[in-house]
Amino acid sequence: MRAIVHDPAAGLRHTDVPDPDPRPSELLLDVRAAALNFLDVAYHDELFAPGAVLGVDAAGVVLAPAADGSGPPAGSRVVTFALGGAWAQRRAAATADAAVVPDGVDLAVAAALPAAGVTALHAVRRLGPLLGRRVLVTGASGGVGRYAVQLAARAGADVVAAVGNPGRACGLVELGARQVVTDLADVTMPVHGVLDNVGGPLLAEAFALLAEDGLALSIGQASRQPTTIDFEQERRRGGGRRLEPFTVPSGIGPDLAVLLDLVERGQLDSQIGWRGSWLRAADAAEALLARQVPGKAVLEIG
């Protein structure tokens, strides 16, 4: 089997590795498509051991079902999530983090859903009822951001999408954003919630825009910068505003099923901005880090 692995000296390369050995609650997948996420390319040294097969999102066909009887049978089209192993021809994944892909949904489209789509889904749910409320999404042009704009708009929110430059704003209004800004100074009214994917000084600016009892979720740190907030100034504003670090629990299979249903019904778009052979994984990673991919990047495995 050929797999893409990370070599600290040589970057991304191909190597021969054995098929993964699934646990009883894991299925073995013949991978057809895998997504790249910012965490895969920006944080791989922190999350993955040297030489490990990278990637968390993969879709394909079940080669061997889970030995404990959970999950779909062999031959099923599924999408999976697991920390590592996605950028390969075979991967083991827990059935609790897998979902059957409807026949009408492309496996590459499904592969773009797990990490980014489920993160956005959980974050929108965490904000509570959104009908008629204003929600700010920072880093709105990225994978999580574009899902968050769509899902928040579906929930009835007035979505303000913040992007780094005008060129990154393409398509966001069509996805449901009421307003697209490149500078938070242009957000002149308070917001009920913030879904922040950028971190750094931008998170502090976004937090200062919260209305009374508003909630800001720190989802990602694409800026790779720390955030400093003047809480004395915030105390003087009052209002019980909250800031939470955001994580997604395991067992996301049901959430994947929800997203796949929306995709099948044409009510959610995976927003794939780069798609190509896994032999071009290094190109995709470079484009993602350079902010040249609107939405998701997907590798076709073969």
GROMACS .gro file of C-alpha atoms in nm:
model
  302
    1MET     CA    1   0.000   0.000   0.000
    2ARG     CA    2   0.117   0.353  -0.075
    3ALA     CA    3   0.047   0.632   0.172
    4ILE     CA    4   0.143   0.996   0.210
    5VAL     CA    5   0.336   1.053   0.531
    6HIS     CA    6   0.512   1.346   0.691
    7ASP     CA    7   0.890   1.332   0.701
    8PRO     CA    8   1.048   1.621   0.899
    9ALA     CA    9   1.344   1.624   0.661
   10ALA     CA   10   1.164   1.575   0.333
   11GLY     CA   11   0.816   1.713   0.393
   12LEU     CA   12   0.534   1.512   0.234
   13ARG     CA   13   0.641   1.191   0.065
   14HIS     CA   14   0.507   0.849  -0.033
   15THR     CA   15   0.602   0.533   0.148
   16ASP     CA   16   0.490   0.173   0.185
   17VAL     CA   17   0.299   0.108   0.508
   18PRO     CA   18   0.094  -0.192   0.620
   19ASP     CA   19  -0.285  -0.185   0.632
   20PRO     CA   20  -0.410  -0.047   0.966
   21ASP     CA   21  -0.524  -0.305   1.220
   22PRO     CA   22  -0.878  -0.205   1.324
   23ARG     CA   23  -1.004  -0.238   1.680
   24PRO     CA   24  -1.332  -0.430   1.731
   25SER     CA   25  -1.538  -0.109   1.708
   26GLU     CA   26  -1.356   0.018   1.398
   27LEU     CA   27  -1.424  -0.039   1.031
   28LEU     CA   28  -1.158  -0.066   0.760
   29LEU     CA   29  -1.208   0.183   0.479
   30ASP     CA   30  -1.095   0.181   0.118
   31VAL     CA   31  -1.031   0.556   0.094
   32ARG     CA   32  -1.146   0.739  -0.219
   33ALA     CA   33  -1.121   1.101  -0.102
   34ALA     CA   34  -0.967   1.285   0.193
   35ALA     CA   35  -0.987   1.647   0.303
   36LEU     CA   36  -0.714   1.881   0.416
   37ASN     CA   37  -0.780   2.091   0.722
   38PHE     CA   38  -0.577   2.377   0.862
   39LEU     CA   39  -0.485   2.159   1.160
   40ASP     CA   40  -0.340   1.894   0.925
   41VAL     CA   41  -0.095   2.132   0.761
   42ALA     CA   42  -0.031   2.398   1.027
   43TYR     CA   43  -0.022   2.183   1.341
   44HIS     CA   44   0.098   1.845   1.213
   45ASP     CA   45   0.418   1.854   1.419
   46GLU     CA   46   0.211   1.903   1.736
   47LEU     CA   47  -0.067   1.654   1.660
   48PHE     CA   48   0.105   1.374   1.469
   49ALA     CA   49   0.416   1.169   1.541
   50PRO     CA   50   0.702   1.191   1.288
   51GLY     CA   51   0.629   0.959   0.996
   52ALA     CA   52   0.259   0.930   1.081
   53VAL     CA   53  -0.002   0.927   0.806
   54LEU     CA   54  -0.172   1.266   0.821
   55GLY     CA   55  -0.534   1.370   0.777
   56VAL     CA   56  -0.853   1.333   0.981
   57ASP     CA   57  -1.134   1.333   0.720
   58ALA     CA   58  -1.178   1.049   0.468
   59ALA     CA   59  -1.461   0.899   0.264
   60GLY     CA   60  -1.469   0.572   0.075
   61VAL     CA   61  -1.605   0.218   0.075
   62VAL     CA   62  -1.608  -0.020   0.373
   63LEU     CA   63  -1.368  -0.309   0.311
   64ALA     CA   64  -1.428  -0.479   0.646
   65PRO     CA   65  -1.704  -0.391   0.894
   66ALA     CA   66  -1.641  -0.352   1.265
   67ALA     CA   67  -1.591  -0.687   1.439
   68ASP     CA   68  -1.834  -0.593   1.717
   69GLY     CA   69  -2.121  -0.562   1.470
   70SER     CA   70  -2.157  -0.186   1.498
   71GLY     CA   71  -2.159   0.035   1.192
   72PRO     CA   72  -2.237  -0.029   0.824
   73PRO     CA   73  -2.162  -0.353   0.635
   74ALA     CA   74  -1.888  -0.412   0.378
   75GLY     CA   75  -1.948  -0.229   0.052
   76SER     CA   76  -2.117   0.071   0.215
   77ARG     CA   77  -2.014   0.421   0.112
   78VAL     CA   78  -1.915   0.606   0.429
   79VAL     CA   79  -1.741   0.917   0.555
   80THR     CA   80  -1.515   0.892   0.861
   81PHE     CA   81  -1.327   1.101   1.114
   82ALA     CA   82  -1.019   0.997   1.312
   83LEU     CA   83  -0.700   1.169   1.425
   84GLY     CA   84  -0.462   1.060   1.149
   85GLY     CA   85  -0.461   0.804   0.872
   86ALA     CA   86  -0.688   0.980   0.621
   87TRP     CA   87  -0.431   1.048   0.348
   88ALA     CA   88  -0.386   0.682   0.260
   89GLN     CA   89  -0.551   0.406   0.059
   90ARG     CA   90  -0.671   0.231   0.376
   91ARG     CA   91  -0.774   0.374   0.710
   92ALA     CA   92  -0.933   0.240   1.028
   93ALA     CA   93  -1.199   0.455   1.192
   94ALA     CA   94  -1.443   0.416   1.479
   95THR     CA   95  -1.798   0.345   1.370
   96ALA     CA   96  -1.913   0.609   1.620
   97ASP     CA   97  -1.737   0.867   1.402
   98ALA     CA   98  -1.868   0.741   1.067
   99ALA     CA   99  -2.185   0.786   0.865
  100VAL     CA  100  -2.327   0.630   0.551
  101VAL     CA  101  -2.305   0.858   0.247
  102PRO     CA  102  -2.628   0.882   0.042
  103ASP     CA  103  -2.600   0.759  -0.316
  104GLY     CA  104  -2.656   1.107  -0.453
  105VAL     CA  105  -2.362   1.262  -0.264
  106ASP     CA  106  -2.012   1.260  -0.414
  107LEU     CA  107  -1.755   1.099  -0.182
  108ALA     CA  108  -1.526   1.400  -0.228
  109VAL     CA  109  -1.806   1.627  -0.109
  110ALA     CA  110  -1.866   1.398   0.190
  111ALA     CA  111  -1.495   1.395   0.276
  112ALA     CA  112  -1.507   1.773   0.321
  113LEU     CA  113  -1.765   1.748   0.601
  114PRO     CA  114  -1.630   1.591   0.922
  115ALA     CA  115  -1.385   1.826   1.095
  116ALA     CA  116  -1.503   2.158   0.952
  117GLY     CA  117  -1.872   2.083   0.906
  118VAL     CA  118  -1.928   1.920   1.244
  119THR     CA  119  -1.730   2.196   1.418
  120ALA     CA  120  -1.954   2.459   1.259
  121LEU     CA  121  -2.269   2.260   1.342
  122HIS     CA  122  -2.178   2.225   1.710
  123ALA     CA  123  -2.070   2.589   1.735
  124VAL     CA  124  -2.396   2.718   1.587
  125ARG     CA  125  -2.592   2.495   1.825
  126ARG     CA  126  -2.388   2.626   2.120
  127LEU     CA  127  -2.502   2.981   2.051
  128GLY     CA  128  -2.861   2.875   2.118
  129PRO     CA  129  -3.171   3.004   1.936
  130LEU     CA  130  -3.057   3.239   1.659
  131LEU     CA  131  -3.377   3.351   1.488
  132GLY     CA  132  -3.344   3.725   1.427
  133ARG     CA  133  -3.012   3.751   1.613
  134ARG     CA  134  -2.684   3.885   1.476
  135VAL     CA  135  -2.391   3.645   1.456
  136LEU     CA  136  -2.036   3.738   1.358
  137VAL     CA  137  -1.825   3.472   1.184
  138THR     CA  138  -1.455   3.555   1.156
  139GLY     CA  139  -1.236   3.369   0.910
  140ALA     CA  140  -1.561   3.324   0.717
  141SER     CA  141  -1.388   3.235   0.391
  142GLY     CA  142  -1.230   2.916   0.530
  143GLY     CA  143  -1.371   2.567   0.565
  144VAL     CA  144  -1.532   2.607   0.908
  145GLY     CA  145  -1.631   2.965   0.830
  146ARG     CA  146  -1.826   2.884   0.514
  147TYR     CA  147  -2.015   2.606   0.689
  148ALA     CA  148  -2.085   2.836   0.985
  149VAL     CA  149  -2.225   3.108   0.761
  150GLN     CA  150  -2.462   2.861   0.596
  151LEU     CA  151  -2.576   2.689   0.916
  152ALA     CA  152  -2.623   3.011   1.114
  153ALA     CA  153  -2.824   3.161   0.828
  154ARG     CA  154  -3.038   2.843   0.814
  155ALA     CA  155  -3.107   2.890   1.187
  156GLY     CA  156  -3.244   3.238   1.116
  157ALA     CA  157  -2.944   3.450   1.217
  158ASP     CA  158  -2.840   3.777   1.055
  159VAL     CA  159  -2.486   3.672   0.969
  160VAL     CA  160  -2.193   3.912   0.951
  161ALA     CA  161  -1.902   3.745   0.771
  162ALA     CA  162  -1.553   3.881   0.835
  163VAL     CA  163  -1.273   3.804   0.588
  164GLY     CA  164  -0.908   3.907   0.554
  165ASN     CA  165  -0.942   4.083   0.220
  166PRO     CA  166  -1.212   4.154  -0.041
  167GLY     CA  167  -1.094   3.868  -0.262
  168ARG     CA  168  -1.187   3.619   0.011
  169ALA     CA  169  -1.549   3.739   0.022
  170CYS     CA  170  -1.654   3.559  -0.296
  171GLY     CA  171  -1.979   3.364  -0.254
  172LEU     CA  172  -2.047   3.448   0.111
  173VAL     CA  173  -2.357   3.655   0.043
  174GLU     CA  174  -2.496   3.369  -0.167
  175LEU     CA  175  -2.432   3.136   0.129
  176GLY     CA  176  -2.645   3.354   0.357
  177ALA     CA  177  -2.430   3.638   0.491
  178ARG     CA  178  -2.621   3.965   0.536
  179GLN     CA  179  -2.300   4.166   0.558
  180VAL     CA  180  -1.939   4.096   0.459
  181VAL     CA  181  -1.661   4.304   0.616
  182THR     CA  182  -1.283   4.315   0.600
  183ASP     CA  183  -1.255   4.536   0.910
  184LEU     CA  184  -1.453   4.483   1.231
  185ALA     CA  185  -1.475   4.861   1.265
  186ASP     CA  186  -1.746   4.831   0.998
  187VAL     CA  187  -1.961   4.626   1.236
  188THR     CA  188  -2.159   4.909   1.392
  189MET     CA  189  -2.420   4.712   1.589
  190PRO     CA  190  -2.366   4.461   1.872
  191VAL     CA  191  -2.383   4.088   1.795
  192HIS     CA  192  -2.542   3.808   1.995
  193GLY     CA  193  -2.269   3.555   1.913
  194VAL     CA  194  -1.920   3.529   1.770
  195LEU     CA  195  -1.779   3.224   1.593
  196ASP     CA  196  -1.409   3.303   1.577
  197ASN     CA  197  -1.170   3.103   1.360
  198VAL     CA  198  -0.880   3.351   1.361
  199GLY     CA  199  -0.776   3.426   1.718
  200GLY     CA  200  -0.511   3.686   1.796
  201PRO     CA  201  -0.611   4.054   1.814
  202LEU     CA  202  -0.917   3.988   1.596
  203LEU     CA  203  -1.078   3.776   1.869
  204ALA     CA  204  -1.035   4.064   2.116
  205GLU     CA  205  -1.203   4.301   1.868
  206ALA     CA  206  -1.486   4.054   1.813
  207PHE     CA  207  -1.540   4.002   2.186
  208ALA     CA  208  -1.580   4.378   2.229
  209LEU     CA  209  -1.872   4.369   1.982
  210LEU     CA  210  -2.081   4.130   2.194
  211ALA     CA  211  -2.417   4.245   2.319
  212GLU     CA  212  -2.532   4.189   2.677
  213ASP     CA  213  -2.526   3.815   2.761
  214GLY     CA  214  -2.356   3.741   2.428
  215LEU     CA  215  -2.121   3.448   2.372
  216ALA     CA  216  -1.796   3.431   2.176
  217LEU     CA  217  -1.657   3.089   2.083
  218SER     CA  218  -1.287   3.055   2.014
  219ILE     CA  219  -1.291   2.782   1.748
  220GLY     CA  220  -0.953   2.820   1.581
  221GLN     CA  221  -0.635   3.024   1.570
  222ALA     CA  222  -0.554   3.070   1.203
  223SER     CA  223  -0.356   3.384   1.292
  224ARG     CA  224  -0.122   3.172   1.509
  225GLN     CA  225  -0.121   3.470   1.751
  226PRO     CA  226  -0.229   3.490   2.117
  227THR     CA  227  -0.525   3.701   2.224
  228THR     CA  228  -0.508   3.978   2.484
  229ILE     CA  229  -0.835   4.118   2.620
  230ASP     CA  230  -0.863   4.419   2.850
  231PHE     CA  231  -1.108   4.270   3.099
  232GLU     CA  232  -1.111   4.585   3.312
  233GLN     CA  233  -1.256   4.769   3.016
  234GLU     CA  234  -1.504   4.484   2.961
  235ARG     CA  235  -1.612   4.493   3.326
  236ARG     CA  236  -1.698   4.860   3.287
  237ARG     CA  237  -1.918   4.770   2.991
  238GLY     CA  238  -2.105   4.512   3.203
  239GLY     CA  239  -2.357   4.276   3.057
  240GLY     CA  240  -2.222   3.930   3.138
  241ARG     CA  241  -2.055   3.860   2.805
  242ARG     CA  242  -1.882   3.522   2.781
  243LEU     CA  243  -1.580   3.379   2.601
  244GLU     CA  244  -1.533   3.003   2.566
  245PRO     CA  245  -1.266   2.782   2.409
  246PHE     CA  246  -1.454   2.548   2.176
  247THR     CA  247  -1.405   2.176   2.117
  248VAL     CA  248  -1.610   1.899   1.957
  249PRO     CA  249  -1.662   1.569   2.144
  250SER     CA  250  -1.611   1.227   1.985
  251GLY     CA  251  -1.901   1.023   1.850
  252ILE     CA  252  -1.986   1.258   1.562
  253GLY     CA  253  -2.158   0.997   1.342
  254PRO     CA  254  -2.510   1.137   1.401
  255ASP     CA  255  -2.387   1.489   1.325
  256LEU     CA  256  -2.234   1.369   0.999
  257ALA     CA  257  -2.568   1.211   0.908
  258VAL     CA  258  -2.741   1.547   0.966
  259LEU     CA  259  -2.494   1.728   0.741
  260LEU     CA  260  -2.511   1.462   0.469
  261ASP     CA  261  -2.890   1.492   0.466
  262LEU     CA  262  -2.863   1.868   0.418
  263VAL     CA  263  -2.612   1.818   0.135
  264GLU     CA  264  -2.834   1.561  -0.035
  265ARG     CA  265  -3.131   1.799  -0.019
  266GLY     CA  266  -2.926   2.085  -0.164
  267GLN     CA  267  -2.941   2.286   0.160
  268LEU     CA  268  -2.568   2.277   0.241
  269ASP     CA  269  -2.269   2.322   0.012
  270SER     CA  270  -1.928   2.177   0.101
  271GLN     CA  271  -1.760   2.469  -0.078
  272ILE     CA  272  -1.467   2.275  -0.222
  273GLY     CA  273  -1.218   2.533  -0.344
  274TRP     CA  274  -0.936   2.292  -0.436
  275ARG     CA  275  -0.969   1.936  -0.561
  276GLY     CA  276  -0.700   1.715  -0.711
  277SER     CA  277  -0.488   1.401  -0.692
  278TRP     CA  278  -0.325   1.303  -0.364
  279LEU     CA  279   0.003   1.322  -0.556
  280ARG     CA  280  -0.047   1.697  -0.532
  281ALA     CA  281  -0.094   1.699  -0.154
  282ALA     CA  282   0.200   1.934  -0.106
  283ASP     CA  283   0.047   2.182  -0.353
  284ALA     CA  284  -0.286   2.170  -0.171
  285ALA     CA  285  -0.118   2.220   0.168
  286GLU     CA  286   0.080   2.517   0.039
  287ALA     CA  287  -0.232   2.677  -0.111
  288LEU     CA  288  -0.424   2.624   0.215
  289LEU     CA  289  -0.152   2.784   0.427
  290ALA     CA  290  -0.126   3.076   0.183
  291ARG     CA  291  -0.503   3.143   0.220
  292GLN     CA  292  -0.553   3.069  -0.151
  293VAL     CA  293  -0.832   2.812  -0.102
  294PRO     CA  294  -1.187   2.942  -0.056
  295GLY     CA  295  -1.347   2.675   0.158
  296LYS     CA  296  -1.221   2.317   0.157
  297ALA     CA  297  -0.938   2.130  -0.017
  298VAL     CA  298  -0.993   1.764  -0.107
  299LEU     CA  299  -0.749   1.496  -0.226
  300GLU     CA  300  -0.869   1.222  -0.459
  301ILE     CA  301  -0.703   0.895  -0.353
  302GLY     CA  302  -0.605   0.641  -0.615
   0.00000   0.00000   0.00000
